Coordinates of C-alpha atoms in Angstrom, one line a residue:
Chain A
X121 CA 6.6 53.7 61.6
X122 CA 8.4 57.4 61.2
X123 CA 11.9 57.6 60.8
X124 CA 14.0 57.2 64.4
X125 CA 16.2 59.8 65.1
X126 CA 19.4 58.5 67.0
X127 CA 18.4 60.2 70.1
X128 CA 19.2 58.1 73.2
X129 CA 16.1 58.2 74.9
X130 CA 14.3 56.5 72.4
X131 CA 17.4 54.4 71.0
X132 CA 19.1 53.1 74.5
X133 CA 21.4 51.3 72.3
X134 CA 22.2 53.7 69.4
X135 CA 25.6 54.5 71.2
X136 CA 26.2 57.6 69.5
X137 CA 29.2 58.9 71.8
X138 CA 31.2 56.0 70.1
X139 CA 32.7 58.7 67.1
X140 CA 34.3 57.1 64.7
X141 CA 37.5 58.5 64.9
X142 CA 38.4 56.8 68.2
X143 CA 36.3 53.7 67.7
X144 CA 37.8 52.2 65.0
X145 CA 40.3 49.4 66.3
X146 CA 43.6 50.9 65.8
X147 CA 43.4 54.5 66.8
X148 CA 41.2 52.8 70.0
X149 CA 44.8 50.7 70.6
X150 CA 46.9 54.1 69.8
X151 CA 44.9 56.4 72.0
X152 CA 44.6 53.8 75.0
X153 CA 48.4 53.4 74.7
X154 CA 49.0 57.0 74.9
X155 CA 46.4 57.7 78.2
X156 CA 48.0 55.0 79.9
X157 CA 51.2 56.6 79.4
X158 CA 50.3 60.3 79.6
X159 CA 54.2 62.1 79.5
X160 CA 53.9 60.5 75.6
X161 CA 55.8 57.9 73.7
X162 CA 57.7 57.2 71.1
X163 CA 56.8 56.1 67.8
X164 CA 58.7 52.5 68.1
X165 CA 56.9 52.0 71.8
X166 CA 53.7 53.1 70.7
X167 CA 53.6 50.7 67.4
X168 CA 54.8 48.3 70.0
X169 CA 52.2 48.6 72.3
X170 CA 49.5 48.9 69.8
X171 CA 50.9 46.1 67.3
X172 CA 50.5 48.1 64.3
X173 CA 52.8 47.9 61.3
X174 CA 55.3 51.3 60.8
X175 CA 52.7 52.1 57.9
X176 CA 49.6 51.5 60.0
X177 CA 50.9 53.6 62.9
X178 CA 51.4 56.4 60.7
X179 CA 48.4 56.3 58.9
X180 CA 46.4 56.3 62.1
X181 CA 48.3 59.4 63.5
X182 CA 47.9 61.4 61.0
X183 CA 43.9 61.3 61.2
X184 CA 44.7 61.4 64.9
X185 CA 46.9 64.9 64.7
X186 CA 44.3 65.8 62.0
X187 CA 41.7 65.7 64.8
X188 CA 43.8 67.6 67.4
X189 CA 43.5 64.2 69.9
X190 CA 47.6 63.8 69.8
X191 CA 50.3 66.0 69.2
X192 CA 53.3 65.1 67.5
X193 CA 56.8 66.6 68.3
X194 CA 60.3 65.5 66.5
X195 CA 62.8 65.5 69.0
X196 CA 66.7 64.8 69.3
X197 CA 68.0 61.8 71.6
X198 CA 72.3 61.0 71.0
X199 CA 71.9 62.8 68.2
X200 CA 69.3 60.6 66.3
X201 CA 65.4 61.7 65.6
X202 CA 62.5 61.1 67.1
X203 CA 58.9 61.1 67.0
X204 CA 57.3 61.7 70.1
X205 CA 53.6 61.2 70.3
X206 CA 51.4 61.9 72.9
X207 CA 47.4 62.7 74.1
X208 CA 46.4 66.4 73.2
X209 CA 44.2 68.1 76.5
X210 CA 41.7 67.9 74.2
X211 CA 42.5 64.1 73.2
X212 CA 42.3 63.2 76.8
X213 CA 38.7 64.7 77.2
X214 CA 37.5 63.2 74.0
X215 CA 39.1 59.4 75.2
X216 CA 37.2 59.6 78.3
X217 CA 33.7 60.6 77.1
X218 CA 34.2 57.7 74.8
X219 CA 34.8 55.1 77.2
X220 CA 32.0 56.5 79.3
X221 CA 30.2 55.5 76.7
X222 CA 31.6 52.4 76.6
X223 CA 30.9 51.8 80.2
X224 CA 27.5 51.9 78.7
X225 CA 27.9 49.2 76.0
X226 CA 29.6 46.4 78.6
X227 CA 26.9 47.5 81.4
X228 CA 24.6 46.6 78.6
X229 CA 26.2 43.5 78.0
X230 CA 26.3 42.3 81.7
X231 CA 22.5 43.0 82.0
X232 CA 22.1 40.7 78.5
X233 CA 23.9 37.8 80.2
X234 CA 21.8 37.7 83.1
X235 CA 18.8 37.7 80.9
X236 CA 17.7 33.6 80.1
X237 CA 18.8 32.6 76.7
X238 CA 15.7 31.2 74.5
X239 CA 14.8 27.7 74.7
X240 CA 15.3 25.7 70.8
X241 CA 12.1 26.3 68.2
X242 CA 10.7 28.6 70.4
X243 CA 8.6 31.4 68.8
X244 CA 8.8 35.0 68.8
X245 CA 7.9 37.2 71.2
Chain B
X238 CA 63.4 47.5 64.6
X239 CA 61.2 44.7 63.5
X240 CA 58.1 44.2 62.7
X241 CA 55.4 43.9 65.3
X242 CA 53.4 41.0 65.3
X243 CA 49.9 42.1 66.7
X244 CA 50.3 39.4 70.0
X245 CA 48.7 40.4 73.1
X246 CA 51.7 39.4 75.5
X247 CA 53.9 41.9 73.8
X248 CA 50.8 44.6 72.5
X249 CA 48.9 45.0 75.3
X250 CA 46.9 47.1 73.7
X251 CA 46.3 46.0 70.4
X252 CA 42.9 44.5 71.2
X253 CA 42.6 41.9 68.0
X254 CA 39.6 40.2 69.8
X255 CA 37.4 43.5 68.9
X256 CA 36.5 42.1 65.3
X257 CA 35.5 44.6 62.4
X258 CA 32.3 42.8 62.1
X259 CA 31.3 43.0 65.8
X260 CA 33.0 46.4 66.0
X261 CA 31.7 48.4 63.8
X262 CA 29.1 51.0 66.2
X263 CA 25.5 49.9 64.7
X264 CA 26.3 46.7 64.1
X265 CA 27.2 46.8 67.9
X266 CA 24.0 48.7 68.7
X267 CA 22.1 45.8 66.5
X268 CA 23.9 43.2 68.5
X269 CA 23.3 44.8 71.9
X270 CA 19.6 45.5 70.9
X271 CA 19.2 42.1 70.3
X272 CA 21.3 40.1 73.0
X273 CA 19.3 41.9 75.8
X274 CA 16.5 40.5 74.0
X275 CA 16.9 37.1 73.9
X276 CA 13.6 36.0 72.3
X277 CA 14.3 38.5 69.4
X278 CA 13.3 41.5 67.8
X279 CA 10.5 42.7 65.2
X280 CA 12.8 44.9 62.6
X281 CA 10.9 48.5 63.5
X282 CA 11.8 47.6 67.3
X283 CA 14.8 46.7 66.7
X284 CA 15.2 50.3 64.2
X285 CA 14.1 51.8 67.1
X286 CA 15.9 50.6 69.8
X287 CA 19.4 51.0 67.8
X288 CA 18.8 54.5 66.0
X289 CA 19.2 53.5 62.6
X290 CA 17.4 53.9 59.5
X291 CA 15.7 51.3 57.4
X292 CA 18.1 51.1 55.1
X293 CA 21.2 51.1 57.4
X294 CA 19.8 48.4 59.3
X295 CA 19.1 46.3 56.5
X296 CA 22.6 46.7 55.9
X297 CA 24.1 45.8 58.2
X298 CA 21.7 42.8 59.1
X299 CA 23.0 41.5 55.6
X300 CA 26.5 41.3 57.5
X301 CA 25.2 39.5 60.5
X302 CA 23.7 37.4 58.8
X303 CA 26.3 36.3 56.3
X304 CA 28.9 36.1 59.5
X305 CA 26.1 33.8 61.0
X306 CA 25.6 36.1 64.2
X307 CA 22.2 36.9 63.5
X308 CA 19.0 35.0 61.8
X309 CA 16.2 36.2 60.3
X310 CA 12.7 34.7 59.6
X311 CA 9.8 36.1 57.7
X312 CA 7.0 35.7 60.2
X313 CA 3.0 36.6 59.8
X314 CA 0.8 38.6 62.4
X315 CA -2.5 39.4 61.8
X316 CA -1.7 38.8 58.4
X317 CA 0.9 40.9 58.0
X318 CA 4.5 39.9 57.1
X319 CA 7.1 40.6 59.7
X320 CA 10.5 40.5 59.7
X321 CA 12.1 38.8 62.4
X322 CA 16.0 39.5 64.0
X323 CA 17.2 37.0 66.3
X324 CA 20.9 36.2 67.4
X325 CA 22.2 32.9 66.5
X326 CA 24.4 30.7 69.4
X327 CA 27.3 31.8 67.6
X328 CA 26.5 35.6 68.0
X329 CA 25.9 35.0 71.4
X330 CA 29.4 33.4 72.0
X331 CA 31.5 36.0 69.5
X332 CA 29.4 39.1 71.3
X333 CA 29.9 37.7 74.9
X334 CA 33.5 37.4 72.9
X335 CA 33.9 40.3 72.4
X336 CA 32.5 42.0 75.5
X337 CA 35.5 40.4 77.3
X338 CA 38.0 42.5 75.5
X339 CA 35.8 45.4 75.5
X340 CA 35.9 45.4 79.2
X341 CA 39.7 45.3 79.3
X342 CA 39.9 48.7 77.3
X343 CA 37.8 50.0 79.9
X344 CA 40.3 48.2 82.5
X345 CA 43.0 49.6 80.7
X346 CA 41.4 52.9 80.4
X347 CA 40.6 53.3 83.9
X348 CA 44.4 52.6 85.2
X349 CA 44.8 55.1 82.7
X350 CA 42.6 57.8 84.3
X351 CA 44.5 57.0 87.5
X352 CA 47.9 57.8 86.2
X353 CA 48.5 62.3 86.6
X354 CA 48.3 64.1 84.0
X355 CA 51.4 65.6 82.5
X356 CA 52.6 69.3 83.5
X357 CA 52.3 72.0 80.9
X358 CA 55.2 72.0 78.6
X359 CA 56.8 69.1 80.6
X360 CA 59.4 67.4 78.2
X361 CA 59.2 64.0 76.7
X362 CA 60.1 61.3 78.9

């Protein structure tokens, strides 16, 4: 058999829209928390939301600004610094082509669970 | 302020049911691939229906297999070996797991989409 190419067509469940970038868990949590609340948040209500660690958060961001999804901006409130995070125009596009995609993956999943499981010590197919 | 403990009451967005193991994308596309297809899966259709390589599916069948999701059995047609990819009944629960919180980031998401964009240089909140 020749090599498969990811295409779609031919791989229905390659999922190739699913970039790494937002996929992986965290930046999925960080990015969700930031569309839901799209005027931004701060860095203590964002770790909140996502229940990362002050390191984790960070970390995450960084390949997250790095990518131009979220925008960073240090701010002043009574005199004491903040970070103020929030969804790039370009971050917002990128989230929702993912999710289409994972539209995809649950759709997928609902038309499994209607599909009989095997009977025990049957054969394959 | 203190540590966050990754809860779901207080994260709601932290997603900890999305497990590395199930999360990762072809490992997703493997488990997708074969939950639709209950009966299981010949390796090459199961390449092919996923989009990955020979050696990437190998891979990452190892995984499955060591996390008991998936099992595999050598198998002979027409007297030729075959490698055969089935989900075990713990796959079936941890992906049908997993699916669940799936859908809620495409809950949360779509409340998300809902909520109006910010203005152009509107300040932080």
């Amino acid at each position: 058999m020749r090599q498969t190419k990811s295409g779609d067509k031919h791989s229905p469940y390659s999922y190739t829209g699913l970039h790494r970038v937002i996929h992986e868990r965290a930046r999925l949590s960080v990015l969700t928390s930031l569309s839901v609340h799209p005027k931004g948040l701060r860095f203590g209500d964002l770790k909140q939301l996502s229940g990362l660690t002050d390191g984790n958060l960070s970390r995450h961001l960084q390949v997250l600004v790095t990518s131009k999804l979220v925008e960073i901006t240090k701010t002043f409130e009574d005199n004491r610094p903040q970070t103020f995070c929030k969804l790039t125009a370009l971050g917002r596009k990128r989230y929702a082509e993912y999710v289409l995609v994972l539209e995809r993956v649950v759709k997928d999943a609902a038309a499994a669970v209607k599909a009989p499981a095997p009977k025990r010590g049957s054969s394959p197919a």
